[in-house]
Amino acid sequence: MNLRSVWRTAPTTGVLFVLLATLWGGSFVAIEAGVKEWPPLLFAAIRYDLAGVLVLAVAAVGGGRVLPRTRGDLAAVASLAVFVVFAHHALLYVGQETVPGPVASAVVALSPVLTALIAPYVLGAGELGRVQYLGVALGFLGVVSVTDPGGAGGIPATGTLLVFGATVAFAVGTVLLRRVRPTISAAALQGWGMLTGAVLLHGGSRALGEAQTVAVSTTGVATLAFLVVGPGVIAFLLYFRLLDSVGATRTMLVGYLEPIAAAGLSFALFGYVPTDGAVIGFLLVLGGFALVEGHALRDAAGGAVGRLRAALP
C-alpha cells in the first residue's frame, strides 16, 4: 500500500483544495487559542512529538526508504527540523500570543514571495523580473497594512515581527531543501524532521523557563488534537494527493485560500472581524503572491479551461 493507492478514490481536486486550505488556515486559529492554554514552545513541541510519530507510521506503511542513510538525507532532515519545524514554529507560536490567527496566516502567506526573493542568491536561480519585484514590494506593504499599526485594532509590532521572522525561517528552509537530494520517502523526511524539530522545541522551551507541567483545559486538548491530526497528518496526505493530481505549481496556490479560511473560522468561533487595514493587507499580500507566481496562476487557469472544454459536448 502507498499514498497514491490510499487516496485514489479521494474527492475532486476542488474539494481537496478547499479542505486543505481549511485545515492549514484553521491551524492558525487553533494556535491562537492553544497558546492561551499552553506555554507556546512546549505546545509546539508536543504537537510535533505526536505528529512526527504518526507521519513516520504512515511512511512505514507507505513503502520506500524510511531510515536516513546518506548525507543528503541528513541534510534534508536538518534543514526541515531547524528552519521549518523549530525556528518557524517557535517564532510563530510566541508571536501568536498577540497576533490573531487570520493576521498570522496572511503574513505567513508571504512565504512563497520570500522564497522567490531568496532562491536566486542561494540556488543561483534566475533573477526576478520587474513584475516579480513589484509583487515582493506589494507583499511587504501588505504585511504592514494587515497588522494595521495605526488603527484602534492594530497588532503589537513585536508579535508582527515574530510572525514575519517565522515566515522568513520557513522560506529559508524551503530553499535549503531544494539544494539536497534525499533518498528517503517524503513521508519519512517529514516524520524525522518533525521529531528532530520537536527535540529542539523542547530544548527551547526549557531554555526559556517554560513550565513543563500544565493543567490543560478542554480547549487546550482540543487544539492540540486538531493540530496533530488535521494539519499534521490529514493535510499532509491531502497535500501529496494534490501533488499527484495537479503538480507542485498548482498545489502551491492553496496558499491563496488559507487566510480566507482562517478569517472565516476565526469569525465563526470567536467573532473576529478584521479591520479595514487588515482587509487591504490581505489583498496586497495575495496580489504580491499573484505577481510573483503569475506562471502558476496561468498554468492553473489553463488547466481549468482545458477541463471545461473537455467536459462540454
Short mmCIF file of C-alpha atoms in Angstrom, two decimals:
data_model
loop_
_atom_site.label_atom_id
_atom_site.label_comp_id
_atom_site.label_asym_id
_atom_site.label_seq_id
_atom_site.Cartn_x
_atom_site.Cartn_y
_atom_site.Cartn_z
CA MET A 1 0.00 0.00 0.00
CA ASN A 2 1.19 3.56 -0.76
CA LEU A 3 -0.14 7.11 -0.51
CA ARG A 4 -1.41 7.06 -4.08
CA SER A 5 -3.48 3.95 -3.54
CA VAL A 6 -4.89 5.29 -0.27
CA TRP A 7 -6.13 8.47 -1.95
CA ARG A 8 -7.05 7.07 -5.37
CA THR A 9 -10.75 7.40 -4.58
CA ALA A 10 -10.46 10.84 -2.91
CA PRO A 11 -12.93 13.62 -3.87
CA THR A 12 -12.44 16.05 -6.71
CA THR A 13 -9.47 18.40 -6.83
CA GLY A 14 -11.58 21.43 -5.91
CA VAL A 15 -12.85 19.77 -2.75
CA LEU A 16 -9.30 18.78 -1.79
CA PHE A 17 -8.09 22.35 -2.29
CA VAL A 18 -10.80 23.74 -0.03
CA LEU A 19 -10.29 21.07 2.62
CA LEU A 20 -6.50 21.52 2.63
CA ALA A 21 -6.85 25.31 2.87
CA THR A 22 -9.36 24.91 5.71
CA LEU A 23 -7.04 22.63 7.67
CA TRP A 24 -3.95 24.78 7.14
CA GLY A 25 -5.85 28.04 7.67
CA GLY A 26 -7.52 26.55 10.73
CA SER A 27 -4.13 25.74 12.23
CA PHE A 28 -3.51 29.47 12.83
CA VAL A 29 -6.84 29.77 14.62
CA ALA A 30 -6.05 26.70 16.73
CA ILE A 31 -2.61 28.05 17.62
CA GLU A 32 -4.15 31.38 18.68
CA ALA A 33 -6.50 29.53 21.05
CA GLY A 34 -3.90 26.99 22.17
CA VAL A 35 -1.17 29.43 23.26
CA LYS A 36 -3.64 30.80 25.80
CA GLU A 37 -3.70 27.34 27.41
CA TRP A 38 -0.14 26.07 26.86
CA PRO A 39 3.36 27.55 27.08
CA PRO A 40 3.95 28.27 23.36
CA LEU A 41 7.14 26.30 22.67
CA LEU A 42 6.00 23.34 24.77
CA PHE A 43 2.72 23.39 22.84
CA ALA A 44 4.57 23.26 19.52
CA ALA A 45 6.96 20.58 20.78
CA ILE A 46 4.21 18.20 21.92
CA ARG A 47 2.34 18.79 18.66
CA TYR A 48 5.34 17.61 16.65
CA ASP A 49 6.18 14.77 19.04
CA LEU A 50 2.80 13.27 18.22
CA ALA A 51 2.56 14.30 14.57
CA GLY A 52 6.09 13.01 13.86
CA VAL A 53 5.26 9.57 15.22
CA LEU A 54 2.05 9.41 13.18
CA VAL A 55 3.71 10.56 9.95
CA LEU A 56 6.56 8.07 10.39
CA ALA A 57 3.94 5.35 10.81
CA VAL A 58 2.41 6.49 7.51
CA ALA A 59 5.90 6.33 5.96
CA ALA A 60 6.46 2.78 7.22
CA VAL A 61 3.12 1.61 5.81
CA GLY A 62 3.52 3.53 2.56
CA GLY A 63 6.77 1.92 1.47
CA GLY A 64 10.04 3.49 0.41
CA ARG A 65 13.16 4.09 2.42
CA VAL A 66 12.41 5.28 5.95
CA LEU A 67 15.78 5.44 7.75
CA PRO A 68 18.14 8.31 6.78
CA ARG A 69 21.41 6.92 5.41
CA THR A 70 23.08 9.44 3.12
CA ARG A 71 24.45 12.94 3.67
CA GLY A 72 21.57 14.21 1.55
CA ASP A 73 19.09 12.51 3.87
CA LEU A 74 20.69 14.03 6.97
CA ALA A 75 20.99 17.48 5.39
CA ALA A 76 17.32 17.42 4.36
CA VAL A 77 16.17 16.32 7.83
CA ALA A 78 18.36 19.00 9.44
CA SER A 79 17.05 21.77 7.15
CA LEU A 80 13.46 20.75 7.79
CA ALA A 81 13.95 20.36 11.55
CA VAL A 82 15.91 23.57 12.19
CA PHE A 83 14.11 26.03 9.93
CA VAL A 84 10.66 24.68 9.05
CA VAL A 85 9.75 22.98 12.34
CA PHE A 86 11.85 24.62 15.07
CA ALA A 87 12.53 28.22 14.02
CA HIS A 88 9.28 28.71 12.13
CA HIS A 89 7.02 27.35 14.84
CA ALA A 90 8.92 28.77 17.81
CA LEU A 91 8.58 32.28 16.38
CA LEU A 92 5.03 31.70 15.14
CA TYR A 93 3.65 30.32 18.41
CA VAL A 94 5.21 33.07 20.53
CA GLY A 95 4.08 35.68 18.01
CA GLN A 96 0.52 34.39 18.04
CA GLU A 97 0.21 35.22 21.72
CA THR A 98 -0.58 38.74 20.44
CA VAL A 99 -1.31 38.24 16.71
CA PRO A 100 -4.76 36.89 15.68
CA GLY A 101 -4.82 33.74 13.56
CA PRO A 102 -6.15 35.37 10.36
CA VAL A 103 -3.45 38.08 10.51
CA ALA A 104 -0.74 35.50 11.14
CA SER A 105 -1.97 33.41 8.20
CA ALA A 106 -1.79 36.45 5.91
CA VAL A 107 1.78 37.20 6.99
CA VAL A 108 2.83 33.57 6.53
CA ALA A 109 1.17 33.60 3.09
CA LEU A 110 4.09 35.83 2.10
CA SER A 111 6.46 32.81 2.30
CA PRO A 112 6.35 32.00 -1.46
CA VAL A 113 7.24 35.63 -2.17
CA LEU A 114 10.20 35.46 0.24
CA THR A 115 11.24 32.10 -1.21
CA ALA A 116 11.34 33.62 -4.70
CA LEU A 117 13.38 36.53 -3.33
CA ILE A 118 15.92 34.32 -1.53
CA ALA A 119 16.28 31.49 -4.07
CA PRO A 120 18.43 33.36 -6.66
CA TYR A 121 21.09 34.06 -4.04
CA VAL A 122 21.13 30.56 -2.51
CA LEU A 123 20.42 28.36 -5.52
CA GLY A 124 21.88 30.51 -8.27
CA ALA A 125 18.46 30.60 -9.93
CA GLY A 126 17.44 33.32 -12.37
CA GLU A 127 16.91 36.84 -11.08
CA LEU A 128 13.39 38.06 -10.50
CA GLY A 129 11.81 40.24 -13.17
CA ARG A 130 10.42 43.72 -12.62
CA VAL A 131 6.87 42.47 -12.20
CA GLN A 132 8.02 39.94 -9.61
CA TYR A 133 9.92 42.61 -7.67
CA LEU A 134 6.72 44.66 -7.70
CA GLY A 135 4.99 41.61 -6.23
CA VAL A 136 7.60 41.44 -3.47
CA ALA A 137 7.04 45.13 -2.67
CA LEU A 138 3.26 44.65 -2.60
CA GLY A 139 3.65 41.67 -0.29
CA PHE A 140 5.75 43.61 2.21
CA LEU A 141 3.31 46.51 2.07
CA GLY A 142 0.52 44.03 2.73
CA VAL A 143 2.25 42.77 5.87
CA VAL A 144 2.41 46.34 7.19
CA SER A 145 -1.23 47.01 6.31
CA VAL A 146 -2.64 43.72 7.60
CA THR A 147 -1.35 44.50 11.09
CA ASP A 148 -2.97 47.98 10.92
CA PRO A 149 -0.31 49.59 13.16
CA GLY A 150 -2.05 52.98 13.33
CA GLY A 151 -5.57 51.69 13.87
CA ALA A 152 -7.55 51.02 17.02
CA GLY A 153 -7.25 47.29 16.41
CA GLY A 154 -3.59 47.42 15.49
CA ILE A 155 -1.32 44.45 16.21
CA PRO A 156 1.72 44.89 18.51
CA ALA A 157 4.91 45.33 16.50
CA THR A 158 6.78 42.65 18.47
CA GLY A 159 4.24 39.97 17.63
CA THR A 160 4.19 41.00 13.98
CA LEU A 161 7.99 40.83 13.75
CA LEU A 162 7.99 37.37 15.35
CA VAL A 163 5.44 36.04 12.84
CA PHE A 164 7.36 37.67 9.99
CA GLY A 165 10.54 36.03 11.31
CA ALA A 166 8.70 32.71 11.28
CA THR A 167 7.84 33.33 7.62
CA VAL A 168 11.48 34.07 6.78
CA ALA A 169 12.58 30.88 8.54
CA PHE A 170 10.06 28.84 6.55
CA ALA A 171 11.26 30.39 3.28
CA VAL A 172 14.92 29.72 4.12
CA GLY A 173 14.14 26.10 4.99
CA THR A 174 12.21 25.68 1.74
CA VAL A 175 15.13 26.99 -0.30
CA LEU A 176 17.69 24.85 1.53
CA LEU A 177 15.60 21.74 0.94
CA ARG A 178 15.90 22.36 -2.80
CA ARG A 179 19.69 22.04 -2.56
CA VAL A 180 19.69 18.46 -1.32
CA ARG A 181 18.64 15.15 -2.84
CA PRO A 182 17.31 12.88 -0.08
CA THR A 183 16.80 9.19 -0.79
CA ILE A 184 14.20 8.59 1.91
CA SER A 185 10.49 8.94 1.16
CA ALA A 186 8.75 12.30 1.54
CA ALA A 187 6.72 10.98 4.48
CA ALA A 188 9.86 9.71 6.22
CA LEU A 189 11.59 13.05 5.66
CA GLN A 190 8.64 14.89 7.18
CA GLY A 191 8.42 12.48 10.11
CA TRP A 192 12.10 12.67 11.03
CA GLY A 193 12.09 16.43 10.54
CA MET A 194 9.09 16.76 12.86
CA LEU A 195 10.63 14.60 15.60
CA THR A 196 14.04 16.28 15.39
CA GLY A 197 12.42 19.70 15.37
CA ALA A 198 10.32 18.69 18.38
CA VAL A 199 13.52 17.90 20.31
CA LEU A 200 14.79 21.41 19.51
CA LEU A 201 11.46 22.92 20.57
CA HIS A 202 11.62 21.06 23.89
CA GLY A 203 15.12 22.44 24.39
CA GLY A 204 13.94 25.94 23.58
CA SER A 205 11.02 25.56 25.96
CA ARG A 206 13.32 24.63 28.82
CA ALA A 207 15.80 27.37 27.91
CA LEU A 208 13.03 29.97 28.14
CA GLY A 209 11.98 28.61 31.52
CA GLU A 210 8.52 27.50 30.42
CA ALA A 211 6.57 25.35 32.84
CA GLN A 212 6.84 21.69 31.84
CA THR A 213 3.71 20.55 33.67
CA VAL A 214 0.47 22.23 32.62
CA ALA A 215 -3.10 21.92 33.88
CA VAL A 216 -4.60 21.70 30.41
CA SER A 217 -8.22 22.60 29.73
CA THR A 218 -10.62 21.04 27.26
CA THR A 219 -9.72 23.82 24.81
CA GLY A 220 -6.04 23.03 25.19
CA VAL A 221 -6.55 19.33 24.47
CA ALA A 222 -8.89 20.06 21.54
CA THR A 223 -6.50 22.47 19.85
CA LEU A 224 -3.59 20.07 20.26
CA ALA A 225 -5.60 17.15 18.87
CA PHE A 226 -6.74 19.20 15.88
CA LEU A 227 -3.19 20.39 15.09
CA VAL A 228 -1.77 16.87 15.31
CA VAL A 229 -4.44 15.05 13.31
CA GLY A 230 -5.75 17.79 11.00
CA PRO A 231 -2.85 19.92 9.69
CA GLY A 232 -0.27 17.39 10.90
CA VAL A 233 -1.48 14.17 9.25
CA ILE A 234 -4.67 14.58 7.17
CA ALA A 235 -3.42 17.75 5.45
CA PHE A 236 -0.11 16.01 4.77
CA LEU A 237 -1.92 13.22 2.91
CA LEU A 238 -4.16 15.69 1.08
CA TYR A 239 -1.12 17.67 0.01
CA PHE A 240 0.50 14.64 -1.59
CA ARG A 241 -2.79 13.67 -3.23
CA LEU A 242 -2.85 17.10 -4.87
CA LEU A 243 0.80 16.79 -5.87
CA ASP A 244 -0.05 13.56 -7.66
CA SER A 245 -3.10 15.00 -9.41
CA VAL A 246 -2.21 18.60 -10.33
CA GLY A 247 1.52 19.01 -9.61
CA ALA A 248 3.55 21.18 -7.25
CA THR A 249 2.99 24.50 -9.04
CA ARG A 250 -0.79 24.43 -8.82
CA THR A 251 -0.84 22.86 -5.36
CA MET A 252 1.10 25.87 -4.07
CA LEU A 253 -1.89 28.06 -4.94
CA VAL A 254 -3.73 26.69 -1.90
CA GLY A 255 -1.90 29.49 -0.09
CA TYR A 256 -4.41 31.91 -1.61
CA LEU A 257 -7.23 30.30 0.34
CA GLU A 258 -5.55 29.90 3.73
CA PRO A 259 -6.07 33.48 5.02
CA ILE A 260 -9.69 33.36 3.83
CA ALA A 261 -10.25 30.06 5.64
CA ALA A 262 -8.54 31.37 8.78
CA ALA A 263 -10.65 34.55 8.77
CA GLY A 264 -13.88 32.59 8.25
CA LEU A 265 -13.13 30.12 11.04
CA SER A 266 -11.99 32.88 13.40
CA PHE A 267 -15.22 34.79 12.78
CA ALA A 268 -17.35 31.67 13.30
CA LEU A 269 -15.58 30.62 16.51
CA PHE A 270 -14.51 33.90 18.11
CA GLY A 271 -16.44 36.62 16.27
CA TYR A 272 -13.22 38.08 14.87
CA VAL A 273 -13.84 40.89 12.36
CA PRO A 274 -10.74 42.20 10.53
CA THR A 275 -10.14 45.93 10.37
CA ASP A 276 -10.25 47.77 7.06
CA GLY A 277 -6.47 47.93 7.09
CA ALA A 278 -6.29 44.19 7.62
CA VAL A 279 -8.60 43.54 4.66
CA ILE A 280 -6.45 45.77 2.45
CA GLY A 281 -3.38 43.94 3.75
CA PHE A 282 -4.88 40.56 2.85
CA LEU A 283 -5.48 41.77 -0.69
CA LEU A 284 -2.00 43.25 -1.04
CA VAL A 285 -0.32 40.04 0.16
CA LEU A 286 -2.38 37.97 -2.25
CA GLY A 287 -1.69 40.47 -5.03
CA GLY A 288 2.03 40.21 -4.38
CA PHE A 289 1.73 36.43 -4.42
CA ALA A 290 -0.06 36.63 -7.76
CA LEU A 291 2.62 38.82 -9.35
CA VAL A 292 5.50 36.67 -8.10
CA GLU A 293 3.82 33.38 -9.00
CA GLY A 294 1.97 34.52 -12.12
CA HIS A 295 3.13 31.46 -14.07
CA ALA A 296 1.38 29.22 -11.55
CA LEU A 297 -1.86 31.13 -11.96
CA ARG A 298 -1.60 30.90 -15.75
CA ASP A 299 -0.98 27.15 -15.52
CA ALA A 300 -3.94 26.69 -13.19
CA ALA A 301 -6.21 28.80 -15.39
CA GLY A 302 -5.11 26.90 -18.50
CA GLY A 303 -5.77 23.56 -16.82
CA ALA A 304 -9.24 24.69 -15.69
CA VAL A 305 -10.12 25.88 -19.19
CA GLY A 306 -8.89 22.62 -20.66
CA ARG A 307 -11.00 20.55 -18.28
CA LEU A 308 -14.05 22.72 -19.01
CA ARG A 309 -13.65 22.28 -22.76
CA ALA A 310 -13.24 18.54 -22.35
CA ALA A 311 -16.45 18.40 -20.31
CA LEU A 312 -18.51 20.28 -22.90
CA PRO A 313 -20.36 18.24 -25.53
#
